[in-house]
CSV table of C-alpha atoms in Angstrom, one decimal:
chain,number,residue,atom,x,y,z
A,13,UNK,CA,26.6,115.9,38.9
A,14,UNK,CA,24.2,113.1,37.8
A,15,UNK,CA,22.7,113.4,34.3
A,16,UNK,CA,19.6,111.5,35.4
A,17,UNK,CA,16.4,113.5,36.0
A,18,UNK,CA,15.5,113.9,39.7
A,19,UNK,CA,12.3,111.9,39.2
A,20,UNK,CA,14.3,109.0,37.9
A,21,UNK,CA,16.8,109.2,40.8
A,22,UNK,CA,13.9,109.2,43.2
A,23,UNK,CA,12.3,106.2,41.5
A,24,UNK,CA,15.5,104.2,41.6
A,25,UNK,CA,16.0,105.0,45.3
A,26,UNK,CA,12.5,103.8,46.0
A,27,UNK,CA,12.9,100.7,44.0
A,28,UNK,CA,16.1,99.7,45.8
A,29,UNK,CA,14.6,100.5,49.2
A,30,UNK,CA,11.6,98.2,48.4
A,31,UNK,CA,13.9,95.4,47.3
A,32,UNK,CA,16.0,95.7,50.4
A,33,UNK,CA,13.0,95.9,52.7
A,34,UNK,CA,11.4,92.8,51.1
A,35,UNK,CA,14.6,90.8,51.5
A,36,UNK,CA,15.1,91.9,55.1
A,37,UNK,CA,11.5,91.1,56.1
A,38,UNK,CA,11.6,87.7,54.4
A,39,UNK,CA,14.8,86.9,56.3
A,40,UNK,CA,13.3,88.1,59.6
A,41,UNK,CA,9.8,86.7,59.3
A,42,UNK,CA,9.7,84.2,56.5
A,43,UNK,CA,8.0,84.8,53.1
A,44,UNK,CA,4.6,83.7,54.2
A,45,UNK,CA,4.4,86.3,57.0
A,46,UNK,CA,5.5,89.3,54.9
A,47,UNK,CA,2.9,91.6,53.5
A,48,UNK,CA,3.0,94.4,50.9
A,49,UNK,CA,2.0,96.8,53.7
A,50,UNK,CA,5.0,95.8,55.8
A,51,UNK,CA,7.4,96.1,52.8
A,52,UNK,CA,6.0,99.6,52.1
A,53,UNK,CA,6.4,100.7,55.7
A,54,UNK,CA,9.9,99.4,56.0
A,55,UNK,CA,10.9,101.0,52.7
A,56,UNK,CA,9.2,104.3,53.4
A,57,UNK,CA,7.0,104.2,50.4
A,58,UNK,CA,3.3,103.8,49.6
A,59,UNK,CA,1.7,100.6,48.6
A,60,UNK,CA,0.7,102.3,45.3
A,61,UNK,CA,4.4,102.8,44.6
A,62,UNK,CA,5.0,99.1,45.0
A,63,UNK,CA,2.1,98.0,42.9
A,64,UNK,CA,3.3,100.4,40.2
A,65,UNK,CA,6.2,98.0,39.6
A,66,UNK,CA,5.1,94.6,40.8
A,67,UNK,CA,1.6,93.1,40.8
A,68,UNK,CA,2.3,91.1,44.0
A,69,UNK,CA,5.0,90.6,46.6
A,70,UNK,CA,6.3,87.5,44.8
A,71,UNK,CA,7.4,89.7,41.9
A,72,UNK,CA,9.6,91.7,44.3
A,73,UNK,CA,11.5,88.6,45.5
A,74,UNK,CA,11.7,87.1,42.0
A,75,UNK,CA,13.5,90.3,40.8
A,76,UNK,CA,15.9,90.1,43.7
A,77,UNK,CA,16.9,86.5,43.1
A,78,UNK,CA,17.0,86.9,39.3
A,79,UNK,CA,19.5,89.6,39.8
A,80,UNK,CA,21.6,88.1,42.6
A,81,UNK,CA,21.8,84.6,41.0
A,82,UNK,CA,23.1,86.1,37.7
A,83,UNK,CA,25.7,88.1,39.5
A,84,UNK,CA,26.7,85.6,42.3
A,85,UNK,CA,26.5,82.3,40.5
A,86,UNK,CA,27.1,82.9,36.8
A,87,UNK,CA,27.5,80.1,34.2
A,88,UNK,CA,31.0,80.4,32.9
A,89,UNK,CA,32.2,78.3,29.9
A,90,UNK,CA,35.9,78.0,29.9
A,91,UNK,CA,35.9,74.8,27.9
A,92,UNK,CA,36.5,72.6,31.0
A,93,UNK,CA,33.0,71.5,32.0
A,94,UNK,CA,34.1,69.8,35.2
A,95,UNK,CA,35.9,72.8,36.5
A,96,UNK,CA,33.1,75.2,35.4
A,97,UNK,CA,30.5,73.1,37.2
A,98,UNK,CA,32.6,72.9,40.4
A,99,UNK,CA,32.9,76.7,40.4
A,100,UNK,CA,29.3,77.3,39.6
A,101,UNK,CA,27.8,74.8,42.1
A,102,UNK,CA,30.2,76.1,44.8
A,103,UNK,CA,29.1,79.7,44.2
A,104,UNK,CA,25.4,78.6,44.4
A,105,UNK,CA,26.0,76.7,47.6
A,106,UNK,CA,27.7,79.6,49.3
A,107,UNK,CA,24.9,82.0,48.2
A,108,UNK,CA,22.2,79.7,49.6
A,109,UNK,CA,24.2,79.2,52.8
A,110,UNK,CA,24.6,82.8,53.6
A,111,UNK,CA,22.1,85.5,54.9
A,112,UNK,CA,20.1,87.3,53.8
A,113,UNK,CA,19.6,85.3,50.6
A,114,UNK,CA,19.7,81.8,52.0
A,115,UNK,CA,17.0,82.3,54.7
A,116,UNK,CA,14.8,84.3,52.3
A,117,UNK,CA,15.0,81.7,49.6
A,118,UNK,CA,14.3,78.9,52.0
A,119,UNK,CA,11.2,80.8,53.1
A,120,UNK,CA,10.1,81.1,49.5
A,121,UNK,CA,10.6,77.4,48.8
A,122,UNK,CA,8.5,76.6,51.9
A,123,UNK,CA,5.5,78.5,50.5
A,124,UNK,CA,5.5,77.0,47.0
A,125,UNK,CA,2.8,74.4,47.8
A,126,UNK,CA,0.5,77.0,49.2
A,127,UNK,CA,0.9,79.8,46.7
A,128,UNK,CA,0.4,78.9,43.0
A,129,UNK,CA,1.3,82.4,41.8
A,130,UNK,CA,4.6,82.2,43.7
A,131,UNK,CA,5.4,78.8,42.3
A,132,UNK,CA,4.7,80.0,38.8
A,133,UNK,CA,6.8,83.1,39.2
A,134,UNK,CA,9.7,81.2,40.7
A,135,UNK,CA,9.6,78.7,37.8
A,136,UNK,CA,9.2,81.3,35.0
A,137,UNK,CA,11.6,83.9,36.3
A,138,UNK,CA,14.3,82.1,38.3
A,139,UNK,CA,14.4,78.3,38.0
A,140,UNK,CA,13.5,77.7,34.3
A,141,UNK,CA,15.9,80.3,32.9
A,142,UNK,CA,18.7,78.9,35.1
A,143,UNK,CA,18.0,75.3,34.0
A,144,UNK,CA,18.2,76.4,30.3
A,145,UNK,CA,21.6,78.0,30.9
A,146,UNK,CA,22.8,74.9,32.6
A,147,UNK,CA,21.5,72.6,29.8
A,148,UNK,CA,23.2,74.9,27.2
A,149,UNK,CA,26.5,74.6,29.1
A,150,UNK,CA,26.2,70.8,29.3
A,151,UNK,CA,25.1,70.5,25.7
A,152,UNK,CA,28.2,72.5,24.5
A,153,UNK,CA,30.4,70.2,26.6
A,154,UNK,CA,28.7,67.2,25.0
A,155,UNK,CA,29.4,68.5,21.5
A,156,UNK,CA,33.1,68.9,22.5
A,157,UNK,CA,33.1,65.2,23.6
A,158,UNK,CA,33.5,66.0,27.3
A,159,UNK,CA,30.3,64.2,28.2
A,160,UNK,CA,29.1,60.9,26.7
A,161,UNK,CA,26.9,61.2,23.7
A,162,UNK,CA,24.0,59.3,25.2
A,163,UNK,CA,23.8,61.5,28.4
A,164,UNK,CA,20.6,63.6,29.0
A,165,UNK,CA,21.7,67.2,29.9
A,166,UNK,CA,18.3,67.9,31.6
A,167,UNK,CA,18.6,64.9,33.8
A,168,UNK,CA,22.1,65.9,34.6
A,169,UNK,CA,21.0,69.3,35.7
A,170,UNK,CA,18.5,67.7,38.1
A,171,UNK,CA,21.2,65.5,39.5
A,172,UNK,CA,23.5,68.4,40.1
A,173,UNK,CA,21.0,70.7,41.8
A,174,UNK,CA,19.0,68.1,43.7
A,175,UNK,CA,21.6,67.6,46.5
A,176,UNK,CA,22.1,71.3,46.8
A,177,UNK,CA,18.3,72.0,47.3
A,178,UNK,CA,18.0,68.9,49.5
A,179,UNK,CA,20.5,70.2,51.9
A,180,UNK,CA,19.2,73.8,51.8
A,181,UNK,CA,15.5,72.9,52.4
A,182,UNK,CA,16.3,70.4,55.2
A,183,UNK,CA,18.8,72.9,56.8
A,184,UNK,CA,21.7,70.4,56.6
A,185,UNK,CA,25.3,71.7,56.4
A,186,UNK,CA,26.1,72.8,52.9
A,187,UNK,CA,28.5,70.8,50.7
A,188,UNK,CA,32.2,71.6,51.0
A,189,UNK,CA,34.6,71.8,48.1
A,190,UNK,CA,35.4,68.1,48.2
A,191,UNK,CA,31.8,67.0,48.2
A,192,UNK,CA,30.9,69.4,45.4
A,193,UNK,CA,33.8,67.9,43.3
A,194,UNK,CA,32.5,64.4,44.0
A,195,UNK,CA,29.0,65.5,43.0
A,196,UNK,CA,30.1,66.9,39.7
A,197,UNK,CA,32.3,63.9,39.0
A,198,UNK,CA,29.4,61.4,39.7
A,199,UNK,CA,27.0,63.3,37.5
A,200,UNK,CA,29.5,63.7,34.6
A,201,UNK,CA,31.1,60.3,34.7
A,202,UNK,CA,29.2,58.0,37.1
A,203,UNK,CA,30.0,56.8,40.7
A,204,UNK,CA,33.2,55.1,39.7
A,205,UNK,CA,34.7,58.5,38.9
A,206,UNK,CA,35.2,59.3,42.6
A,207,UNK,CA,36.3,55.9,43.8
A,208,UNK,CA,40.0,56.6,43.5
A,209,UNK,CA,40.7,52.8,43.2
A,210,UNK,CA,40.4,52.4,47.0
A,211,UNK,CA,38.0,49.9,48.6
A,212,UNK,CA,35.0,51.7,50.1
A,213,UNK,CA,36.0,55.1,48.7
A,214,UNK,CA,33.2,55.1,46.1
A,215,UNK,CA,30.5,54.4,48.7
A,216,UNK,CA,31.9,57.0,51.0
A,217,UNK,CA,32.0,59.7,48.4
A,218,UNK,CA,28.5,59.0,47.1
A,219,UNK,CA,27.1,58.9,50.6
A,220,UNK,CA,28.7,62.3,51.3
A,221,UNK,CA,26.6,63.9,48.6
A,222,UNK,CA,23.5,63.7,50.9
C-alpha cells in the first residue's frame, strides 16, 4: 500500500498524463499547432490544472526534455574523453532520431524564431545546462592533458553538437557510429586524426560529418 496521500497520487497521475499528452500532440501536429486546451483534453484534466504547474505550454515540453536528456544521454566521465564523447553523442543521436522525442524536438526547434518565450525556455532549461556539463567534461579532460592546452572547450562543444543538430533539423539520416567517432576525433585532435594515413581518407571522413 502506497504511503503517499491520495491527493499527491492524483496530482502525480495528472502531471504524467499532461506530459504524455503534450509529447503525443507535438509528435502528431508539431509544436506550433498544439494548444493548452488540446493538451488538457487529451490528458483528461482542466486547463487550470495545467496552469497550476506551468505558465505556458513551452514549460511542459521543457520539463519533458530536461528529464529525458538527463536520463537518455548523460555525461559520463570515465577518464577517457574520446570514449565518453562517442557514447554521449551516440546516445543523443539515437534519442533525436527516434519518436516521439525526435519529431517533438524538431517541432520545437522550428518555432524558435517565432516564439521568444520558447527560445528563452529552451536555452535556460535545456540547452545552456547541457552546454555547461559538456564544457565541464572537456575542461577536466584538458586538465588531465587529454586535450591541448590552447583548446577552447566552448567552441569544441559547438563543433560537436553542430553536425548533430544540422542533420536533425534538415531531416538528414543520423550519424552512424563510424561518423560519430570521426566527429569526435576531428573536434579533439583535428582533421588529421581521422585520415588513417591513406590518401583521400581524411577528406572522406570530414565530408561524412555533414
